[in-house]
mmCIF file of C-alpha atoms in Angstrom:
data_model
loop_
_atom_site.group_PDB
_atom_site.id
_atom_site.type_symbol
_atom_site.label_atom_id
_atom_site.label_comp_id
_atom_site.label_asym_id
_atom_site.label_seq_id
_atom_site.Cartn_x
_atom_site.Cartn_y
_atom_site.Cartn_z
ATOM 1 C CA MET A 1 -29.375 80.075 56.690
ATOM 2 C CA LEU A 2 -30.604 82.493 54.168
ATOM 3 C CA SER A 3 -30.970 79.631 51.674
ATOM 4 C CA ASP A 4 -33.616 78.096 53.853
ATOM 5 C CA ILE A 5 -35.836 81.467 53.836
ATOM 6 C CA PRO A 6 -38.527 80.875 51.086
ATOM 7 C CA SER A 7 -38.498 83.540 48.525
ATOM 8 C CA GLU A 8 -41.708 85.147 47.624
ATOM 9 C CA THR A 9 -43.195 84.274 44.422
ATOM 10 C CA PRO A 10 -43.509 87.483 42.243
ATOM 11 C CA PRO A 11 -47.143 88.242 41.032
ATOM 12 C CA PRO A 12 -47.754 87.145 37.373
ATOM 13 C CA ASP A 13 -47.534 89.906 34.795
ATOM 14 C CA LEU A 14 -51.057 89.607 33.424
ATOM 15 C CA ALA A 15 -50.399 91.906 30.367
ATOM 16 C CA ALA A 16 -47.470 89.674 29.452
ATOM 17 C CA LEU A 17 -49.634 86.620 29.939
ATOM 18 C CA ALA A 18 -52.451 88.055 27.692
ATOM 19 C CA GLU A 19 -49.916 89.067 25.076
ATOM 20 C CA ASP A 20 -48.417 85.582 24.935
ATOM 21 C CA HIS A 21 -51.642 83.809 24.957
ATOM 22 C CA TYR A 22 -53.228 86.189 22.028
ATOM 23 C CA PHE A 23 -50.055 86.015 19.738
ATOM 24 C CA ASN A 24 -49.714 82.319 20.250
ATOM 25 C CA ALA A 25 -53.242 81.481 19.415
ATOM 26 C CA ASN A 26 -53.755 84.103 16.459
ATOM 27 C CA PRO A 27 -51.478 83.381 13.504
ATOM 28 C CA PRO A 28 -49.399 86.489 12.042
ATOM 29 C CA PRO A 29 -50.507 87.761 8.475
ATOM 30 C CA LYS A 30 -48.721 86.022 5.566
ATOM 31 C CA ASP A 31 -46.743 89.227 4.833
ATOM 32 C CA LEU A 32 -45.309 90.059 8.139
ATOM 33 C CA ASP A 33 -41.950 88.898 7.436
ATOM 34 C CA LYS A 34 -41.714 91.148 4.335
ATOM 35 C CA HIS A 35 -43.466 94.071 6.033
ATOM 36 C CA ILE A 36 -40.936 93.750 9.059
ATOM 37 C CA LYS A 37 -37.941 94.068 6.476
ATOM 38 C CA LEU A 38 -39.237 96.879 4.724
ATOM 39 C CA ALA A 39 -40.060 98.717 8.069
ATOM 40 C CA LYS A 40 -36.814 97.960 9.430
ATOM 41 C CA GLU A 41 -35.058 99.519 6.504
ATOM 42 C CA PHE A 42 -37.202 102.658 6.601
ATOM 43 C CA ILE A 43 -36.797 103.103 10.317
ATOM 44 C CA ASP A 44 -33.174 102.565 10.340
ATOM 45 C CA PHE A 45 -32.433 104.948 7.422
ATOM 46 C CA HIS A 46 -34.245 107.818 9.384
ATOM 47 C CA ALA A 47 -32.801 106.729 12.821
ATOM 48 C CA ALA A 48 -29.331 107.177 11.338
ATOM 49 C CA ALA A 49 -30.422 110.684 9.951
ATOM 50 C CA GLY A 50 -31.429 111.746 13.422
ATOM 51 C CA ARG A 51 -34.881 112.436 11.966
ATOM 52 C CA ARG A 52 -38.460 112.279 13.655
ATOM 53 C CA LEU A 53 -40.526 109.249 12.569
ATOM 54 C CA VAL A 54 -44.258 108.881 13.171
ATOM 55 C CA LEU A 55 -46.163 105.590 12.906
ATOM 56 C CA VAL A 56 -49.585 106.574 11.803
ATOM 57 C CA THR A 57 -52.182 103.586 12.003
ATOM 58 C CA SER A 58 -55.566 104.150 10.081
ATOM 59 C CA GLY A 59 -58.707 102.796 9.128
ATOM 60 C CA GLY A 60 -60.823 99.959 10.636
ATOM 61 C CA THR A 61 -59.943 96.399 11.373
ATOM 62 C CA THR A 62 -62.081 93.491 10.265
ATOM 63 C CA VAL A 63 -63.208 90.559 12.591
ATOM 64 C CA PRO A 64 -63.521 87.450 10.611
ATOM 65 C CA LEU A 65 -66.608 85.170 11.337
ATOM 66 C CA ASP A 66 -65.755 82.198 9.374
ATOM 67 C CA ALA A 67 -62.840 80.450 7.445
ATOM 68 C CA GLU A 68 -59.986 82.527 8.734
ATOM 69 C CA LYS A 69 -57.922 81.764 5.735
ATOM 70 C CA GLN A 70 -60.794 82.359 3.073
ATOM 71 C CA THR A 71 -62.858 84.676 4.942
ATOM 72 C CA VAL A 72 -66.292 85.401 3.284
ATOM 73 C CA ARG A 73 -68.182 86.951 6.480
ATOM 74 C CA PHE A 74 -66.676 89.522 8.916
ATOM 75 C CA ILE A 75 -67.751 92.468 11.141
ATOM 76 C CA ASP A 76 -66.435 95.951 10.160
ATOM 77 C CA ASN A 77 -66.791 99.530 11.217
ATOM 78 C CA PHE A 78 -67.486 102.649 9.161
ATOM 79 C CA SER A 79 -63.889 104.055 9.319
ATOM 80 C CA ALA A 80 -62.499 105.058 5.924
ATOM 81 C CA GLY A 81 -59.311 106.135 7.200
ATOM 82 C CA THR A 82 -59.841 109.992 6.642
ATOM 83 C CA ARG A 83 -58.181 110.994 9.858
ATOM 84 C CA GLY A 84 -55.198 108.869 9.462
ATOM 85 C CA ALA A 85 -54.524 109.710 5.794
ATOM 86 C CA THR A 86 -54.900 113.412 6.373
ATOM 87 C CA SER A 87 -52.666 113.389 9.306
ATOM 88 C CA ALA A 88 -50.012 111.704 7.483
ATOM 89 C CA GLU A 89 -49.758 114.329 4.890
ATOM 90 C CA TYR A 90 -49.453 117.071 7.552
ATOM 91 C CA PHE A 91 -46.799 115.027 9.409
ATOM 92 C CA LEU A 92 -44.837 115.006 6.205
ATOM 93 C CA GLU A 93 -45.257 118.769 5.821
ATOM 94 C CA ALA A 94 -43.979 119.171 9.431
ATOM 95 C CA GLY A 95 -40.766 117.179 8.536
ATOM 96 C CA TYR A 96 -41.666 113.819 9.941
ATOM 97 C CA ALA A 97 -40.748 110.542 8.166
ATOM 98 C CA VAL A 98 -44.233 108.671 8.026
ATOM 99 C CA LEU A 99 -44.757 104.911 8.397
ATOM 100 C CA PHE A 100 -48.483 104.583 7.338
ATOM 101 C CA LEU A 101 -49.985 101.377 8.597
ATOM 102 C CA HIS A 102 -53.546 101.204 7.009
ATOM 103 C CA ARG A 103 -56.462 99.162 6.350
ATOM 104 C CA GLN A 104 -55.970 97.675 2.942
ATOM 105 C CA PHE A 105 -58.276 99.807 0.562
ATOM 106 C CA SER A 106 -58.826 102.502 3.074
ATOM 107 C CA LEU A 107 -57.815 105.878 2.138
ATOM 108 C CA LEU A 108 -54.031 106.829 1.331
ATOM 109 C CA PRO A 109 -52.157 109.968 1.714
ATOM 110 C CA PHE A 110 -52.443 112.161 -1.269
ATOM 111 C CA SER A 111 -54.631 109.871 -3.331
ATOM 112 C CA ARG A 112 -57.278 110.434 -0.762
ATOM 113 C CA HIS A 113 -58.086 113.757 -2.420
ATOM 114 C CA TYR A 114 -59.598 111.801 -5.486
ATOM 115 C CA THR A 115 -60.442 108.217 -4.254
ATOM 116 C CA HIS A 116 -62.694 109.794 -1.699
ATOM 117 C CA ALA A 117 -64.432 112.155 -3.933
ATOM 118 C CA THR A 118 -68.085 111.598 -5.020
ATOM 119 C CA ASP A 119 -67.114 111.830 -8.553
ATOM 120 C CA CYS A 120 -65.284 108.819 -10.268
ATOM 121 C CA PHE A 121 -61.612 109.370 -10.387
ATOM 122 C CA LEU A 122 -61.875 109.297 -14.340
ATOM 123 C CA ASP A 123 -63.903 112.488 -14.327
ATOM 124 C CA PHE A 124 -60.780 114.260 -13.421
ATOM 125 C CA LEU A 125 -59.119 113.101 -16.513
ATOM 126 C CA GLN A 126 -59.443 113.882 -20.191
ATOM 127 C CA GLU A 127 -57.690 112.629 -23.428
ATOM 128 C CA GLY A 128 -54.715 114.870 -24.519
ATOM 129 C CA PRO A 129 -52.681 115.266 -27.716
ATOM 130 C CA ASN A 130 -51.141 111.955 -29.140
ATOM 131 C CA ASN A 131 -53.489 109.592 -27.191
ATOM 132 C CA SER A 132 -52.137 110.809 -23.932
ATOM 133 C CA VAL A 133 -54.050 111.149 -20.677
ATOM 134 C CA VAL A 134 -54.138 114.546 -18.929
ATOM 135 C CA ALA A 135 -55.871 116.138 -16.178
ATOM 136 C CA ARG A 136 -58.940 118.410 -17.045
ATOM 137 C CA ASP A 137 -58.043 121.951 -16.870
ATOM 138 C CA GLU A 138 -60.231 122.909 -13.877
ATOM 139 C CA TYR A 139 -58.508 120.057 -11.770
ATOM 140 C CA ALA A 140 -54.838 120.317 -13.157
ATOM 141 C CA ALA A 141 -53.367 122.798 -10.698
ATOM 142 C CA LYS A 142 -54.513 121.126 -7.626
ATOM 143 C CA MET A 143 -53.498 117.714 -9.086
ATOM 144 C CA LEU A 144 -50.162 118.940 -9.885
ATOM 145 C CA GLY A 145 -49.783 120.140 -6.203
ATOM 146 C CA VAL A 146 -50.846 116.958 -4.869
ATOM 147 C CA LEU A 147 -48.716 114.886 -7.258
ATOM 148 C CA ARG A 148 -45.470 116.967 -6.439
ATOM 149 C CA LYS A 149 -45.885 116.432 -2.724
ATOM 150 C CA TYR A 150 -46.463 112.846 -3.169
ATOM 151 C CA ARG A 151 -43.417 112.421 -5.333
ATOM 152 C CA ASP A 152 -41.235 114.299 -3.051
ATOM 153 C CA ALA A 153 -42.223 112.135 -0.109
ATOM 154 C CA ARG A 154 -41.575 109.025 -1.997
ATOM 155 C CA ASP A 155 -38.424 110.134 -3.773
ATOM 156 C CA ARG A 156 -37.009 111.186 -0.524
ATOM 157 C CA ASN A 157 -37.992 107.889 1.377
ATOM 158 C CA MET A 158 -40.253 109.991 3.697
ATOM 159 C CA LEU A 159 -43.192 107.704 3.365
ATOM 160 C CA LEU A 160 -43.683 103.889 3.639
ATOM 161 C CA VAL A 161 -47.027 102.498 3.232
ATOM 162 C CA LEU A 162 -47.915 99.008 4.822
ATOM 163 C CA PRO A 163 -51.541 97.502 4.795
ATOM 164 C CA PHE A 164 -53.446 95.173 7.389
ATOM 165 C CA VAL A 165 -56.882 93.722 7.140
ATOM 166 C CA SER A 166 -57.998 91.940 10.340
ATOM 167 C CA ILE A 167 -57.631 92.815 13.892
ATOM 168 C CA SER A 168 -55.078 90.028 14.241
ATOM 169 C CA ASP A 169 -53.243 91.392 11.146
ATOM 170 C CA TYR A 170 -53.205 94.907 12.810
ATOM 171 C CA LEU A 171 -51.849 93.633 16.160
ATOM 172 C CA HIS A 172 -49.236 91.577 15.104
ATOM 173 C CA GLU A 173 -47.954 94.507 12.574
ATOM 174 C CA LEU A 174 -48.026 96.997 15.424
ATOM 175 C CA ARG A 175 -46.206 94.980 17.911
ATOM 176 C CA ALA A 176 -43.337 94.338 15.188
ATOM 177 C CA ILE A 177 -43.235 97.947 14.080
ATOM 178 C CA ALA A 178 -43.227 99.318 17.592
ATOM 179 C CA HIS A 179 -40.260 97.226 18.557
ATOM 180 C CA LEU A 180 -38.453 98.321 15.465
ATOM 181 C CA MET A 181 -38.860 101.789 16.360
ATOM 182 C CA GLN A 182 -36.806 101.473 19.654
ATOM 183 C CA PRO A 183 -33.644 102.771 17.877
ATOM 184 C CA LEU A 184 -35.392 106.099 17.505
ATOM 185 C CA GLY A 185 -35.758 106.703 21.210
ATOM 186 C CA PRO A 186 -37.994 109.634 21.960
ATOM 187 C CA ARG A 187 -37.902 110.873 18.324
ATOM 188 C CA GLY A 188 -40.364 108.071 17.680
ATOM 189 C CA LEU A 189 -44.041 109.078 17.707
ATOM 190 C CA LEU A 190 -47.035 106.409 17.573
ATOM 191 C CA TYR A 191 -50.177 108.145 16.333
ATOM 192 C CA LEU A 192 -52.748 105.377 16.701
ATOM 193 C CA ALA A 193 -55.606 106.678 14.653
ATOM 194 C CA ALA A 194 -56.984 103.237 13.480
ATOM 195 C CA ALA A 195 -60.484 102.253 14.507
ATOM 196 C CA VAL A 196 -59.438 99.040 16.338
ATOM 197 C CA SER A 197 -62.220 96.316 16.979
ATOM 198 C CA ASP A 198 -63.128 95.676 20.665
ATOM 199 C CA PHE A 199 -64.251 92.085 20.075
ATOM 200 C CA PHE A 200 -63.188 89.038 17.979
ATOM 201 C CA ILE A 201 -63.460 85.391 17.661
ATOM 202 C CA PRO A 202 -60.635 83.164 18.631
ATOM 203 C CA PRO A 203 -59.490 80.847 15.778
ATOM 204 C CA ASP A 204 -60.437 77.735 17.879
ATOM 205 C CA ARG A 205 -64.135 78.783 17.625
ATOM 206 C CA MET A 206 -63.974 79.975 14.234
ATOM 207 C CA ALA A 207 -66.059 77.933 11.568
ATOM 208 C CA GLU A 208 -63.607 76.327 9.199
ATOM 209 C CA HIS A 209 -65.781 77.091 6.109
ATOM 210 C CA LYS A 210 -68.237 79.789 5.167
ATOM 211 C CA ILE A 211 -71.063 80.065 7.516
ATOM 212 C CA GLN A 212 -74.178 78.753 5.802
ATOM 213 C CA SER A 213 -77.495 81.145 5.957
ATOM 214 C CA THR A 214 -79.584 78.054 6.317
ATOM 215 C CA ASP A 215 -79.265 74.438 7.296
ATOM 216 C CA ALA A 216 -79.974 73.211 3.862
ATOM 217 C CA VAL A 217 -76.369 71.732 3.590
ATOM 218 C CA ASP A 218 -77.216 69.629 6.782
ATOM 219 C CA SER A 219 -80.430 68.388 4.997
ATOM 220 C CA VAL A 220 -78.210 67.669 1.916
ATOM 221 C CA LYS A 221 -75.809 65.529 3.719
ATOM 222 C CA LYS A 222 -78.416 63.651 5.593
ATOM 223 C CA ASN A 223 -80.430 62.793 2.508
ATOM 224 C CA SER A 224 -77.397 61.955 0.281
ATOM 225 C CA ASN A 225 -78.069 59.053 -1.862
ATOM 226 C CA ASP A 226 -75.399 59.437 -4.797
ATOM 227 C CA GLY A 227 -72.541 57.731 -3.006
ATOM 228 C CA ARG A 228 -70.652 61.050 -2.780
ATOM 229 C CA GLY A 229 -72.633 62.845 -0.068
ATOM 230 C CA VAL A 230 -74.057 65.318 -2.511
ATOM 231 C CA ARG A 231 -77.721 65.836 -3.504
ATOM 232 C CA THR A 232 -79.357 68.844 -5.175
ATOM 233 C CA PRO A 233 -82.321 69.909 -2.992
ATOM 234 C CA SER A 234 -85.774 70.219 -4.539
ATOM 235 C CA VAL A 235 -87.532 73.294 -5.214
ATOM 236 C CA GLU A 236 -89.727 72.516 -2.138
ATOM 237 C CA GLU A 237 -86.664 72.076 0.222
ATOM 238 C CA GLU A 238 -85.209 75.182 -1.041
ATOM 239 C CA GLU A 239 -88.306 77.150 -0.297
ATOM 240 C CA THR A 240 -88.342 75.874 3.288
ATOM 241 C CA PHE A 241 -85.036 77.855 3.754
ATOM 242 C CA ASP A 242 -86.393 81.291 2.197
ATOM 243 C CA ASN A 243 -85.169 84.112 4.010
ATOM 244 C CA PHE A 244 -88.469 85.781 3.188
ATOM 245 C CA ASP A 245 -90.631 83.420 5.133
ATOM 246 C CA SER A 246 -93.621 85.207 6.383
ATOM 247 C CA SER A 247 -93.679 83.320 9.487
ATOM 248 C CA PRO A 248 -93.608 85.790 12.571
ATOM 249 C CA ALA A 249 -91.211 83.682 14.503
ATOM 250 C CA VAL A 250 -87.901 83.150 12.928
ATOM 251 C CA PRO A 251 -86.850 79.569 13.510
ATOM 252 C CA ARG A 252 -83.404 79.266 15.680
ATOM 253 C CA SER A 253 -82.111 77.382 12.809
ATOM 254 C CA LYS A 254 -82.186 80.843 10.628
ATOM 255 C CA ARG A 255 -80.525 83.105 13.278
ATOM 256 C CA LEU A 256 -76.916 83.853 13.543
ATOM 257 C CA VAL A 257 -75.866 83.908 17.036
ATOM 258 C CA ILE A 258 -72.217 85.223 17.647
ATOM 259 C CA ASP A 259 -70.174 84.744 20.606
ATOM 260 C CA LEU A 260 -67.259 87.189 20.844
ATOM 261 C CA ASP A 261 -64.439 87.578 23.133
ATOM 262 C CA PRO A 262 -63.037 90.989 24.068
ATOM 263 C CA VAL A 263 -59.738 91.873 22.390
ATOM 264 C CA PRO A 264 -56.964 92.266 24.864
ATOM 265 C CA LYS A 265 -55.997 95.933 25.557
ATOM 266 C CA PHE A 266 -52.324 95.982 24.365
ATOM 267 C CA LEU A 267 -51.828 99.901 24.952
ATOM 268 C CA LYS A 268 -50.170 98.881 28.284
ATOM 269 C CA ASN A 269 -47.785 96.490 26.665
ATOM 270 C CA LEU A 270 -47.181 99.057 24.032
ATOM 271 C CA VAL A 271 -46.280 101.821 26.642
ATOM 272 C CA GLU A 272 -44.151 99.677 28.847
ATOM 273 C CA GLY A 273 -42.453 97.226 26.418
ATOM 274 C CA TRP A 274 -42.978 97.517 22.834
ATOM 275 C CA SER A 275 -41.981 101.251 22.563
ATOM 276 C CA PRO A 276 -41.071 102.346 26.056
ATOM 277 C CA GLN A 277 -39.337 105.482 24.850
ATOM 278 C CA GLY A 278 -41.496 106.639 21.996
ATOM 279 C CA MET A 279 -44.334 109.147 22.588
ATOM 280 C CA ILE A 280 -47.689 107.474 22.313
ATOM 281 C CA VAL A 281 -50.961 109.151 20.972
ATOM 282 C CA SER A 282 -54.208 107.467 21.134
ATOM 283 C CA PHE A 283 -57.709 108.478 19.991
ATOM 284 C CA LYS A 284 -61.140 108.079 21.825
ATOM 285 C CA LEU A 285 -64.205 108.426 19.709
ATOM 286 C CA GLU A 286 -67.579 108.624 21.479
ATOM 287 C CA THR A 287 -71.247 109.626 20.635
ATOM 288 C CA ASP A 288 -72.032 110.765 23.927
ATOM 289 C CA PRO A 289 -70.717 114.344 24.758
ATOM 290 C CA SER A 290 -71.007 113.839 28.438
ATOM 291 C CA ILE A 291 -68.633 111.061 28.765
ATOM 292 C CA LEU A 292 -65.833 111.984 26.206
ATOM 293 C CA VAL A 293 -63.419 113.714 28.555
ATOM 294 C CA ARG A 294 -64.060 111.409 31.358
ATOM 295 C CA LYS A 295 -63.320 108.316 28.936
ATOM 296 C CA ALA A 296 -60.365 110.033 27.713
ATOM 297 C CA LYS A 297 -59.026 110.846 31.001
ATOM 298 C CA TYR A 298 -59.648 107.177 32.252
ATOM 299 C CA SER A 299 -57.769 105.873 29.154
ATOM 300 C CA LEU A 300 -54.790 107.878 29.955
ATOM 301 C CA ASP A 301 -54.783 107.010 33.722
ATOM 302 C CA ARG A 302 -55.035 103.394 32.950
ATOM 303 C CA TYR A 303 -52.416 103.066 30.264
ATOM 304 C CA GLN A 304 -49.966 105.798 31.246
ATOM 305 C CA HIS A 305 -49.156 107.222 27.632
ATOM 306 C CA HIS A 306 -48.706 110.594 26.657
ATOM 307 C CA LEU A 307 -51.802 111.963 24.818
ATOM 308 C CA VAL A 308 -55.328 111.081 24.234
ATOM 309 C CA ILE A 309 -57.167 112.845 21.467
ATOM 310 C CA GLY A 310 -60.971 112.936 22.173
ATOM 311 C CA ASN A 311 -63.483 113.454 19.538
ATOM 312 C CA LEU A 312 -67.316 112.981 18.981
ATOM 313 C CA LEU A 313 -68.606 111.328 15.997
ATOM 314 C CA SER A 314 -70.991 114.313 15.221
ATOM 315 C CA THR A 315 -68.356 117.048 15.369
ATOM 316 C CA ARG A 316 -64.956 115.114 14.683
ATOM 317 C CA LYS A 317 -64.203 117.285 11.634
ATOM 318 C CA TRP A 318 -64.724 120.608 13.688
ATOM 319 C CA GLU A 319 -63.214 119.946 16.960
ATOM 320 C CA VAL A 320 -61.141 117.469 19.048
ATOM 321 C CA VAL A 321 -59.831 117.841 22.833
ATOM 322 C CA PHE A 322 -56.376 116.970 23.845
ATOM 323 C CA VAL A 323 -56.156 115.249 27.184
ATOM 324 C CA SER A 324 -52.478 114.829 28.430
ATOM 325 C CA PRO A 325 -50.919 114.287 31.927
ATOM 326 C CA GLY A 326 -50.426 117.349 34.157
ATOM 327 C CA SER A 327 -52.115 119.777 31.526
ATOM 328 C CA LYS A 328 -55.366 121.385 31.163
ATOM 329 C CA ASP A 329 -57.629 119.980 28.568
ATOM 330 C CA ARG A 330 -56.999 121.808 25.320
ATOM 331 C CA TRP A 331 -60.092 122.003 22.773
ATOM 332 C CA ILE A 332 -58.678 122.425 19.199
ATOM 333 C CA ARG A 333 -61.401 123.948 16.853
ATOM 334 C CA VAL A 334 -61.662 124.885 13.203
ATOM 335 C CA PRO A 335 -62.640 128.588 13.701
ATOM 336 C CA PHE A 336 -65.927 129.823 12.436
ATOM 337 C CA ASN A 337 -68.136 132.679 12.906
ATOM 338 C CA LYS A 338 -71.950 132.204 13.977
ATOM 339 C CA ASN A 339 -74.416 133.578 16.430
ATOM 340 C CA GLY A 340 -76.645 131.668 18.809
ATOM 341 C CA PRO A 341 -80.271 131.719 19.014
ATOM 342 C CA ASP A 342 -80.232 135.115 20.714
ATOM 343 C CA GLY A 343 -77.882 136.882 18.060
ATOM 344 C CA ALA A 344 -74.952 136.808 20.539
ATOM 345 C CA PRO A 345 -71.719 135.200 19.315
ATOM 346 C CA LEU A 346 -71.210 131.686 20.194
ATOM 347 C CA ASP A 347 -68.340 130.958 22.756
ATOM 348 C CA THR A 348 -66.254 128.661 20.694
ATOM 349 C CA GLU A 349 -63.554 128.755 23.489
ATOM 350 C CA LYS A 350 -65.417 126.923 26.036
ATOM 351 C CA ASP A 351 -64.050 123.780 27.593
ATOM 352 C CA GLU A 352 -66.767 121.390 26.689
ATOM 353 C CA PRO A 353 -68.157 119.889 23.388
ATOM 354 C CA LEU A 354 -69.771 122.374 21.058
ATOM 355 C CA ASP A 355 -73.511 121.775 20.087
ATOM 356 C CA PRO A 356 -73.615 120.134 16.556
ATOM 357 C CA LYS A 357 -76.578 122.258 15.903
ATOM 358 C CA SER A 358 -74.446 125.378 16.406
ATOM 359 C CA LEU A 359 -71.925 124.225 13.551
ATOM 360 C CA PRO A 360 -72.224 125.766 10.016
ATOM 361 C CA GLU A 361 -73.619 123.323 7.329
ATOM 362 C CA GLY A 362 -71.132 121.479 5.159
ATOM 363 C CA ASP A 363 -67.463 120.719 5.657
ATOM 364 C CA PRO A 364 -65.202 123.096 7.670
ATOM 365 C CA PRO A 365 -63.149 125.621 5.684
ATOM 366 C CA ILE A 366 -59.944 123.857 6.485
ATOM 367 C CA GLU A 367 -59.041 120.151 7.578
ATOM 368 C CA ILE A 368 -58.779 120.019 11.339
ATOM 369 C CA GLU A 369 -55.739 117.944 10.891
ATOM 370 C CA SER A 370 -53.820 120.992 9.789
ATOM 371 C CA LEU A 371 -54.508 122.261 13.481
ATOM 372 C CA ILE A 372 -54.117 118.933 15.182
ATOM 373 C CA ILE A 373 -50.555 117.976 13.828
ATOM 374 C CA PRO A 374 -48.842 121.312 14.745
ATOM 375 C CA ALA A 375 -50.006 120.770 18.226
ATOM 376 C CA VAL A 376 -48.930 117.249 18.508
ATOM 377 C CA GLN A 377 -45.634 118.297 17.069
ATOM 378 C CA GLU A 378 -45.274 120.925 19.850
ATOM 379 C CA LEU A 379 -45.982 118.321 22.633
ATOM 380 C CA HIS A 380 -43.651 115.960 20.939
ATOM 381 C CA THR A 381 -40.922 118.408 21.019
ATOM 382 C CA LYS A 382 -41.462 119.047 24.750
ATOM 383 C CA TYR A 383 -41.350 115.440 25.466
ATOM 384 C CA ILE A 384 -37.992 114.907 23.475
ATOM 385 C CA GLN A 385 -36.624 117.721 25.550
ATOM 386 C CA SER A 386 -37.951 116.413 28.860
ATOM 387 C CA TYR A 387 -36.668 112.995 28.008
ATOM 388 C CA GLY A 388 -33.154 114.551 27.382
ATOM 389 C CA GLU A 389 -33.226 116.531 30.779
ATOM 390 C CA LYS A 390 -34.157 113.174 32.540
ATOM 391 C CA LYS A 391 -31.399 111.233 30.911
ATOM 392 C CA GLU A 392 -28.810 113.983 31.924
ATOM 393 C CA GLN A 393 -30.050 114.032 35.461
ATOM 394 C CA ALA A 394 -29.577 110.218 35.625
#
């Protein structure tokens, strides 16, 4: 009988198992429910209007080293959120609603023009008539233009800003928002510009309190004689733990050895389960030009998403490369005029990274995001059209 034939056990879904394990072991941020409510209202509003919506992730993610709920020490990266904040403005100009998921205190759309300046923000202002505060004359026109764009985006409910801090916060927020974007179908775009940590410390291995810089606390506990387990170390004891000890060999008690686990790669989960109909764009930052395109293609092949934007740390403001399925690699560069060492014009159309030494000094004349976003929008349009064609054929 058919019922007597043993059925084959399907292979385990490793991506789903990794997802369940990570999110069960790492608690969500305290404001997640509030953020979900705000995001759902924002997404539903634009889904009903048939509008395109982009989730822009921006800034770095911290990796707490101690006391998860009252972290003192953590690992961070250099990202200030420039790419994400700038891209968000150009997406708004292109007619997208923007849900901006950013590292708390990193750059924000519009305000970035002043908070990222070398001058203090107050240097842009002066006292006006009747104890008012006004922009200085030399900055007034630009500030008015930025203010009008910002107010237009907020007044028309085109921009929602939500913060995160740690890698765990980020992944909880990303998963929740991606699920909420499913009603958008192919009109949803996920533009993952955040600099996401590759390693973390699981909560069950994290110190409950601040990691001490010395073992003085242990000495205090062992020598306690006041009945409460507390004693003030002597000057001699304090000097024993001086970080400027001239001894050439640093005692192991003074070292901090950190054992980190790799953060699970959830891009596969994002593509297949969290937002299966949305177009997904990831970034690949490298410092070695010889591996940039290869690493971008590997990521694309591994996760089967729709676009990888590769960039080098030294030239990221001047050029990026678009790597997408079935298409020739496309280099997008800020145009500039400069001759090579032999006086001949440089080939800025070549299909490989430019030599950083060939670039002009200073910042580019235009923001490269002003070129990136129209190119992404073009690909998104094709993606929506092809999705519609597949639906009709089905």
